Amino acid sequence: MSKLSSIVLLFTVLTWTGFSQKRTSLDDDWRFHFGHAAHAEKDFNYSIATIFSKSGGAAKTAIDPKFVDTTWTKVQLPHDWAVKLPFVYSDNFDVVSHGFKPVGGLYPETSIGWYRKRFQVSSNSKNNRFEIQFDGVFRNASVWLNGFYLGTNQSGYLGFSYDVTDYLKYGEDNILVVRVDATQYEGWFYEGAGIYRHVWLHETNKLHIPQHTVFVTATPSGRKANVSVALEVENKNLTSDNCSVYTYITDRNGKELTRSSKKNLQIGTHRKIETKFDLKLNNCTLWDLENPYLYRAVVVVEKNGQKIHQEKVKFGVRSFEFDVKKGFSLNGNRFKIKGTNNHQDHAGVGAAMPDDLQYYRIRLLKEMGSNAYRASHNAPTPELLEACDSLGMLVVDEQRLLNSSPEYLNQFERLIKRDRNHPSVILWSIGNEEGWIQKTETGKKIAQTLLTQQKIFDPTRTSTYAADMPNEFNGINEVIPIRGFNYRQNAVADYHRDHPNQPLIGTEMGSTVTTRGIYEVDKQRAYVPDQDITAPWWASRAEEWWVLAAENDFWLGGFIWTGFDYRGEPTPYQWPNVNSHFGVMDVCGFPKNIYYYYKSWWTDEDVLHISPHWNWPDKVGQEIDVWVNSNADEVELFLNNKSLGKQIMPRNRHLKWKVPYQAGTLEAVALKKGKTIRAQVKTTDTPFAIKLTPSIEKMRANGTDLAIINVSIVDKNGLEVPVADNVIKFRVSENAKILGVGNGDPSSHEPDQCAPGTWQRSAFNGKCQLIVQAGKTAGDITIEAYSNTLQTTKITLKQLP
């Protein structure tokens, strides 16, 4: 979704001459309070008062529309209540893997969350249909409107919707209540808690196109494309009705390119009719990674010559292929899949990531040279896929659990229908490391059911499964179209030899553990060196797997575990460590040294990077291991203008020197195809000032735009001090607000979210981060960073109407 589109959708949207159709955000002005999983009275009498004996009856509970919630906390969605909780030591595996946050069955007092929201609907809309859509709630969310039970959704990752037409009041308050039960985990990583994605109110005609039923496929043929637009039309009126439907395609600027004829439909009451249109598109612009061009398919429903409903779907024209001998190709261009796995959390905000942060993170991955993203291990938020569509990033879209029960078949159907129009999605994944069943006949049968389901709802793609298995074929691997390898990289060649007709990809590779800016093992603080030298027994260093993938055509490519550090799953240590070390970037998105290894071999850009930093006053005369990551042909290293020798750069490797430490300048001079490239690191002076680097300089006064402010500690010469750990305090003018702070320290127990007027964060190895969200009043935003011993810094961002 473009930024301009997102502005429109936040308020009253999709309004055309002749009818009114709205998609309204319900993100603002919620009330929140903890319930209690073990004490019914503290859970607002839930399970004491009878709420299912009479429809609409919920007296003496927080579900009752008359309940007074004025003392509850005001929150705005997306909201993750877990991120604000303190870190609590536990030796329980699940608590450890979720980042030592007190959520789950062991913490009944902070694992139930109640939400209440008031909203109004105009009396002029009495004849329309209304649907409330939740994009994601973690987890087990029960929903009531005006005291009427709507349903319970088990999944913490897939969105869900309810038709609320029968329960609405017009011209007065409607009370929406959600009880979120996070006592049961779904994964083994930080998952957050609460309504952590958007909530929408849809208003349509009762004769309408149901959500996620438009399916656009575009098959290129030379400069042309055959476009198929399949859809459903539903009649929610109390009598049969007639309508006509047609579709047209526009370019990204809204110019109409082709239009279908009209089809007349007669639909019985509370019935649906499926129909399809075939169109031809001339002079196509293909969607690819460098030019991710998006067309629009617009489907229109008319009655008596008047437009009553319209759906607009973005789509791309592209072709792709998984060839067992030649690898992956997009639009006929063959290249390696250079992917990253990622969980859905970020410093400062946890799982409640604003939309702009999705785009920020995808841009960082693209800058590194990554071209693919695996949503591990669950359905991604819709805005993540919109970012991948708009910026040019391939996606493996993953089902949370390998299960063919009605619950999980329904989840898989909803996932496919929701995401199948995204051109970025190239593969479905039916599951990940299901060790209990992946080698068994039961696992095979479940996989076959899911694969059949996938082909029914999306015959244009195929599926993989992420198997932590070596050269083994029994079970799921017998039927999965594309074999996924989680690690076991040394078994890939043998598996290909034995099963030469099955394409294969590294669904999880690497898992090198590094701590940004640390260069020695520190068991007390739970840090590992920031070089490609440490990996768990089940994983590998970057150079061990990528060399194999890069040099063998039968590898489609692979996905690093992970692009970013994430909360939970601390490895190889536990407490005080509260998040992972796996990322090539930390939880703020600051690059580690391994980032430059991948950028060297995943891009054509000139890369020359020296590590470590050059501040070692306690090691004068001692040898320091100096690494150089580069894609140059040869590199010569100098210390204070004295040559330390020249080395040839081997493909997909790095260079290393042992250098006796002496303060000054360490410089690398490289030759690449006859061109000279230079890089250096210098010994710095003491910390002197704070440097603020915003991701953008202009925001809109819409209450949602975001500026990510990267904070550096610099010396009097402007050089970043790589060991600085000063506490930085922040102030932001009243027309904006701070969402969160972070610093990438995997063992930091500082709060990510602070009380008003107390925002602060320590720098970790010279850096920290501040996330600022726009307000709704235009005018300059002033951001101030200060510290007791450093020069204060202010920057100004423009906030436009």
Coordinates of N, CA, C and O in Angstrom, one line a residue, residues 610-713:
I610 N 36.1 -2.8 7.5 CA 37.2 -3.2 8.5 C 36.5 -3.4 9.8 O 35.7 -2.6 10.3
S611 N 36.9 -4.5 10.5 CA 36.5 -4.6 11.9 C 37.6 -5.3 12.6 O 38.4 -6.0 12.0
P612 N 37.8 -5.1 13.9 CA 36.9 -4.3 14.8 C 37.2 -2.8 14.8 O 37.9 -2.3 13.9
H613 N 36.6 -2.1 15.7 CA 36.9 -0.7 15.9 C 38.4 -0.6 16.3 O 39.1 -1.6 16.5
W614 N 38.9 0.6 16.5 CA 40.3 0.8 16.8 C 40.5 1.6 18.1 O 41.3 2.5 18.2
N615 N 39.7 1.2 19.1 CA 39.8 1.8 20.5 C 40.2 0.7 21.5 O 39.3 0.1 22.1
W616 N 41.5 0.4 21.6 CA 42.0 -0.6 22.5 C 43.1 -0.1 23.4 O 44.3 -0.6 23.3
P617 N 42.9 0.8 24.3 CA 44.0 1.4 25.1 C 44.7 0.4 26.0 O 45.8 0.6 26.4
D618 N 44.0 -0.7 26.4 CA 44.5 -1.7 27.3 C 45.3 -2.8 26.5 O 45.8 -3.7 27.2
K619 N 45.4 -2.7 25.2 CA 46.0 -3.7 24.4 C 47.1 -3.2 23.6 O 47.4 -3.8 22.5
V620 N 47.8 -2.2 24.0 CA 48.9 -1.7 23.2 C 50.0 -2.7 23.0 O 50.4 -3.3 24.0
G621 N 50.3 -3.0 21.8 CA 51.3 -4.0 21.4 C 50.8 -5.4 21.3 O 51.5 -6.3 20.8
Q622 N 49.6 -5.6 21.7 CA 49.0 -7.0 21.6 C 48.3 -7.1 20.2 O 47.9 -6.2 19.6
E623 N 48.4 -8.4 19.7 CA 47.8 -8.6 18.4 C 46.3 -8.6 18.4 O 45.7 -9.2 19.3
I624 N 45.8 -7.9 17.5 CA 44.3 -7.8 17.3 C 44.0 -8.5 16.0 O 44.6 -8.3 14.9
D625 N 43.0 -9.4 16.0 CA 42.5 -10.0 14.7 C 41.7 -8.9 14.0 O 40.6 -8.5 14.4
V626 N 42.2 -8.6 12.8 CA 41.5 -7.6 12.0 C 40.9 -8.3 10.8 O 41.6 -9.0 10.1
W627 N 39.6 -8.1 10.6 CA 38.8 -8.8 9.5 C 38.5 -7.7 8.5 O 38.2 -6.5 8.8
V628 N 38.6 -8.1 7.2 CA 38.1 -7.2 6.1 C 37.1 -8.0 5.3 O 37.4 -9.1 4.8
N629 N 35.9 -7.4 5.2 CA 34.9 -8.0 4.3 C 34.8 -7.1 3.1 O 34.6 -5.9 3.2
S630 N 34.9 -7.7 2.0 CA 34.9 -6.9 0.7 C 34.6 -7.8 -0.5 O 34.7 -9.1 -0.4
N631 N 34.2 -7.2 -1.6 CA 34.0 -8.0 -2.8 C 35.0 -7.4 -3.9 O 34.8 -7.6 -5.1
A632 N 36.1 -6.8 -3.4 CA 37.2 -6.3 -4.2 C 38.0 -7.5 -4.7 O 37.8 -8.7 -4.3
D633 N 39.0 -7.3 -5.6 CA 39.9 -8.3 -6.1 C 41.0 -8.5 -5.1 O 41.5 -9.7 -4.9
E634 N 41.6 -7.5 -4.5 CA 42.7 -7.6 -3.6 C 42.6 -6.4 -2.6 O 42.0 -5.3 -2.9
V635 N 43.2 -6.6 -1.4 CA 43.1 -5.6 -0.4 C 44.5 -5.5 0.3 O 45.1 -6.5 0.6
E636 N 45.0 -4.2 0.5 CA 46.2 -4.0 1.3 C 45.8 -3.2 2.5 O 45.0 -2.3 2.5
L637 N 46.3 -3.6 3.7 CA 46.0 -3.0 4.9 C 47.2 -2.2 5.4 O 48.3 -2.6 5.3
F638 N 46.8 -1.0 6.0 CA 47.8 0.0 6.5 C 47.5 0.4 7.9 O 46.3 0.6 8.2
L639 N 48.5 0.5 8.8 CA 48.3 1.0 10.1 C 49.2 2.3 10.2 O 50.5 2.2 10.1
N640 N 48.6 3.4 10.3 CA 49.4 4.7 10.4 C 50.3 4.8 9.2 O 51.5 5.1 9.3
N641 N 49.8 4.5 8.0 CA 50.4 4.6 6.7 C 51.5 3.6 6.5 O 52.2 3.6 5.4
K642 N 51.6 2.6 7.4 CA 52.6 1.5 7.1 C 51.9 0.3 6.7 O 50.9 -0.2 7.3
S643 N 52.4 -0.3 5.5 CA 51.7 -1.4 4.9 C 51.9 -2.7 5.8 O 52.9 -2.9 6.3
L644 N 50.7 -3.4 6.0 CA 50.7 -4.6 6.7 C 50.6 -5.8 5.8 O 50.4 -7.0 6.2
G645 N 50.7 -5.5 4.5 CA 50.6 -6.6 3.5 C 49.3 -6.6 2.7 O 48.3 -6.0 3.0
K646 N 49.5 -7.2 1.5 CA 48.4 -7.3 0.5 C 47.9 -8.7 0.4 O 48.7 -9.7 0.4
Q647 N 46.6 -8.9 0.3 CA 46.0 -10.2 0.1 C 45.0 -10.2 -1.0 O 44.3 -9.2 -1.3
I648 N 44.9 -11.4 -1.7 CA 43.9 -11.6 -2.7 C 42.6 -12.0 -2.0 O 42.6 -12.8 -1.1
M649 N 41.5 -11.4 -2.5 CA 40.2 -11.7 -1.8 C 39.6 -12.9 -2.5 O 39.2 -12.9 -3.6
P650 N 39.5 -14.0 -1.7 CA 38.8 -15.2 -2.3 C 37.3 -15.0 -2.3 O 36.7 -14.3 -1.5
R651 N 36.6 -15.6 -3.4 CA 35.2 -15.4 -3.5 C 34.4 -16.0 -2.3 O 34.7 -17.0 -1.8
N652 N 33.4 -15.2 -1.9 CA 32.5 -15.7 -0.8 C 33.3 -15.9 0.5 O 32.8 -16.7 1.4
R653 N 34.4 -15.2 0.7 CA 35.2 -15.4 2.0 C 35.4 -14.0 2.6 O 34.9 -13.0 2.1
H654 N 36.4 -14.0 3.5 CA 36.8 -12.7 4.1 C 38.4 -12.8 4.2 O 39.0 -13.8 4.0
L655 N 39.0 -11.6 4.5 CA 40.4 -11.6 4.8 C 40.7 -11.3 6.2 O 39.9 -10.7 6.9
K656 N 41.9 -11.7 6.7 CA 42.2 -11.5 8.1 C 43.7 -11.2 8.3 O 44.6 -11.8 7.6
W657 N 44.0 -10.2 9.1 CA 45.4 -9.9 9.5 C 45.5 -9.9 11.0 O 44.5 -9.6 11.7
K658 N 46.6 -10.2 11.5 CA 46.9 -10.0 13.0 C 47.8 -8.8 13.1 O 48.9 -8.7 12.5
V659 N 47.3 -7.8 13.8 CA 47.9 -6.5 13.8 C 48.2 -6.1 15.3 O 47.3 -6.0 16.1
P660 N 49.5 -5.9 15.6 CA 49.8 -5.3 17.0 C 49.2 -4.0 17.2 O 49.4 -3.1 16.3
Y661 N 48.4 -3.8 18.2 CA 47.6 -2.6 18.4 C 48.5 -1.4 18.7 O 49.4 -1.4 19.5
Q662 N 48.2 -0.3 17.9 CA 48.8 1.0 18.2 C 47.7 2.0 17.8 O 47.1 1.9 16.7
A663 N 47.5 3.0 18.6 CA 46.4 4.0 18.3 C 46.7 4.7 17.0 O 47.9 4.8 16.6
G664 N 45.7 5.1 16.3 CA 45.8 5.8 15.1 C 44.8 5.4 14.1 O 43.6 5.3 14.4
T665 N 45.2 5.2 12.8 CA 44.3 5.0 11.7 C 44.6 3.6 11.1 O 45.8 3.4 10.7
L666 N 43.7 2.8 11.0 CA 43.8 1.5 10.3 C 43.0 1.7 9.0 O 41.8 2.0 9.0
E667 N 43.7 1.5 7.8 CA 43.1 1.8 6.5 C 43.3 0.6 5.6 O 44.3 -0.1 5.6
A668 N 42.2 0.3 4.9 CA 42.3 -0.7 3.8 C 42.2 0.0 2.5 O 41.3 0.9 2.3
V669 N 43.0 -0.4 1.6 CA 43.0 0.1 0.2 C 42.8 -1.1 -0.7 O 43.6 -2.1 -0.7
A670 N 41.7 -1.1 -1.5 CA 41.4 -2.3 -2.3 C 41.3 -1.9 -3.8 O 41.1 -0.7 -4.1
L671 N 41.5 -2.9 -4.6 CA 41.4 -2.7 -6.1 C 40.2 -3.6 -6.5 O 40.2 -4.8 -6.1
K672 N 39.3 -3.1 -7.3 CA 38.2 -3.8 -7.8 C 38.0 -3.5 -9.3 O 37.6 -2.3 -9.6
K673 N 38.4 -4.4 -10.1 CA 38.4 -4.2 -11.6 C 39.1 -2.9 -12.0 O 38.6 -2.1 -12.8
G674 N 40.2 -2.7 -11.3 CA 41.1 -1.5 -11.6 C 40.7 -0.3 -10.9 O 41.4 0.7 -11.0
K675 N 39.6 -0.3 -10.1 CA 39.2 0.9 -9.4 C 39.7 0.8 -7.9 O 39.6 -0.3 -7.3
T676 N 40.2 1.9 -7.3 CA 40.6 1.9 -6.0 C 39.5 2.3 -5.0 O 38.7 3.2 -5.2
I677 N 39.4 1.5 -3.9 CA 38.4 1.7 -2.9 C 39.1 1.8 -1.6 O 40.1 1.1 -1.3
R678 N 38.7 2.7 -0.7 CA 39.3 2.9 0.5 C 38.3 2.9 1.7 O 37.2 3.3 1.5
A679 N 38.8 2.4 2.8 CA 38.0 2.4 4.1 C 39.0 2.5 5.2 O 40.1 2.1 5.2
Q680 N 38.5 3.1 6.3 CA 39.4 3.2 7.5 C 38.6 3.3 8.8 O 37.4 3.6 8.8
V681 N 39.2 2.9 9.9 CA 38.7 3.1 11.2 C 39.8 3.8 12.0 O 41.0 3.6 11.8
K682 N 39.4 4.7 12.9 CA 40.3 5.5 13.7 C 40.1 5.4 15.2 O 39.0 5.1 15.6
T683 N 41.2 5.6 15.9 CA 41.0 5.7 17.3 C 40.4 7.0 17.6 O 40.7 8.1 17.1
T684 N 39.3 7.0 18.5 CA 38.6 8.2 18.7 C 39.0 8.8 20.1 O 39.7 8.2 20.9
D685 N 38.5 10.1 20.2 CA 38.7 10.8 21.5 C 37.5 10.3 22.4 O 36.7 9.5 22.0
T686 N 37.4 10.9 23.6 CA 36.3 10.6 24.5 C 34.9 11.1 24.0 O 34.9 12.0 23.2
P687 N 33.8 10.5 24.5 CA 32.5 11.0 24.1 C 32.3 12.5 24.4 O 32.7 13.0 25.4
F688 N 31.7 13.2 23.4 CA 31.6 14.7 23.5 C 30.2 15.1 23.2 O 29.7 16.0 23.9
A689 N 29.5 14.5 22.2 CA 28.2 15.0 21.8 C 27.3 13.9 21.3 O 27.8 12.8 21.2
I690 N 26.1 14.2 21.1 CA 25.1 13.3 20.6 C 24.7 13.7 19.2 O 24.5 14.8 18.9
K691 N 24.7 12.7 18.4 CA 24.3 12.9 17.0 C 22.9 12.1 16.7 O 22.8 11.0 17.0
L692 N 22.0 12.9 16.1 CA 20.7 12.3 15.8 C 20.5 12.2 14.3 O 20.7 13.2 13.6
T693 N 20.2 11.0 13.8 CA 20.0 10.8 12.4 C 18.6 10.3 12.1 O 18.3 9.1 12.4
P694 N 17.6 11.1 11.6 CA 16.3 10.6 11.4 C 16.1 9.9 10.1 O 16.8 10.2 9.1
S695 N 15.2 8.9 10.1 CA 14.9 8.2 8.9 C 14.2 9.1 7.8 O 14.3 8.8 6.6
I696 N 13.5 10.1 8.3 CA 12.8 11.0 7.4 C 12.9 12.4 8.0 O 13.1 12.5 9.2
E697 N 12.6 13.4 7.2 CA 12.7 14.8 7.7 C 11.3 15.4 7.7 O 11.1 16.5 8.2
K698 N 10.3 14.8 7.0 CA 9.0 15.3 6.9 C 8.0 14.2 7.3 O 8.1 13.1 6.8
M699 N 7.0 14.6 8.1 CA 5.9 13.7 8.4 C 4.6 14.4 8.2 O 4.5 15.6 8.1
R700 N 3.5 13.6 8.1 CA 2.2 14.2 8.0 C 1.5 14.2 9.3 O 1.7 13.2 10.1
A701 N 0.7 15.1 9.6 CA 0.0 15.2 10.9 C -1.2 14.3 10.9 O -2.4 14.7 11.0
N702 N -0.9 13.0 10.8 CA -2.0 12.0 10.7 C -2.1 11.1 11.9 O -2.9 10.2 11.9
G703 N -1.2 11.2 12.8 CA -1.2 10.4 14.0 C -0.6 9.0 13.8 O -0.6 8.2 14.7
T704 N 0.0 8.7 12.6 CA 0.5 7.4 12.3 C 1.9 7.4 11.7 O 2.6 6.5 11.9
D705 N 2.3 8.5 11.0 CA 3.6 8.5 10.4 C 4.7 8.4 11.4 O 4.5 8.7 12.6
L706 N 5.8 7.9 11.0 CA 6.9 7.5 11.9 C 8.2 8.0 11.5 O 8.5 8.1 10.3
A707 N 9.0 8.4 12.5 CA 10.4 8.7 12.2 C 11.3 7.9 13.2 O 11.1 7.9 14.4
I708 N 12.2 7.1 12.6 CA 13.1 6.3 13.4 C 14.4 7.2 13.5 O 15.0 7.5 12.5
I709 N 14.7 7.5 14.8 CA 15.9 8.4 15.0 C 17.0 7.5 15.5 O 17.0 7.0 16.7
N710 N 18.0 7.4 14.7 CA 19.2 6.7 15.2 C 20.2 7.6 15.9 O 20.5 8.7 15.4
V711 N 20.6 7.2 17.1 CA 21.4 8.1 18.0 C 22.8 7.5 18.1 O 23.0 6.3 18.3
S712 N 23.8 8.4 17.9 CA 25.2 8.0 18.0 C 25.9 9.0 19.0 O 25.5 10.2 19.1
I713 N 26.9 8.4 19.7 CA 27.7 9.2 20.6 C 29.0 9.5 19.8 O 29.7 8.5 19.4

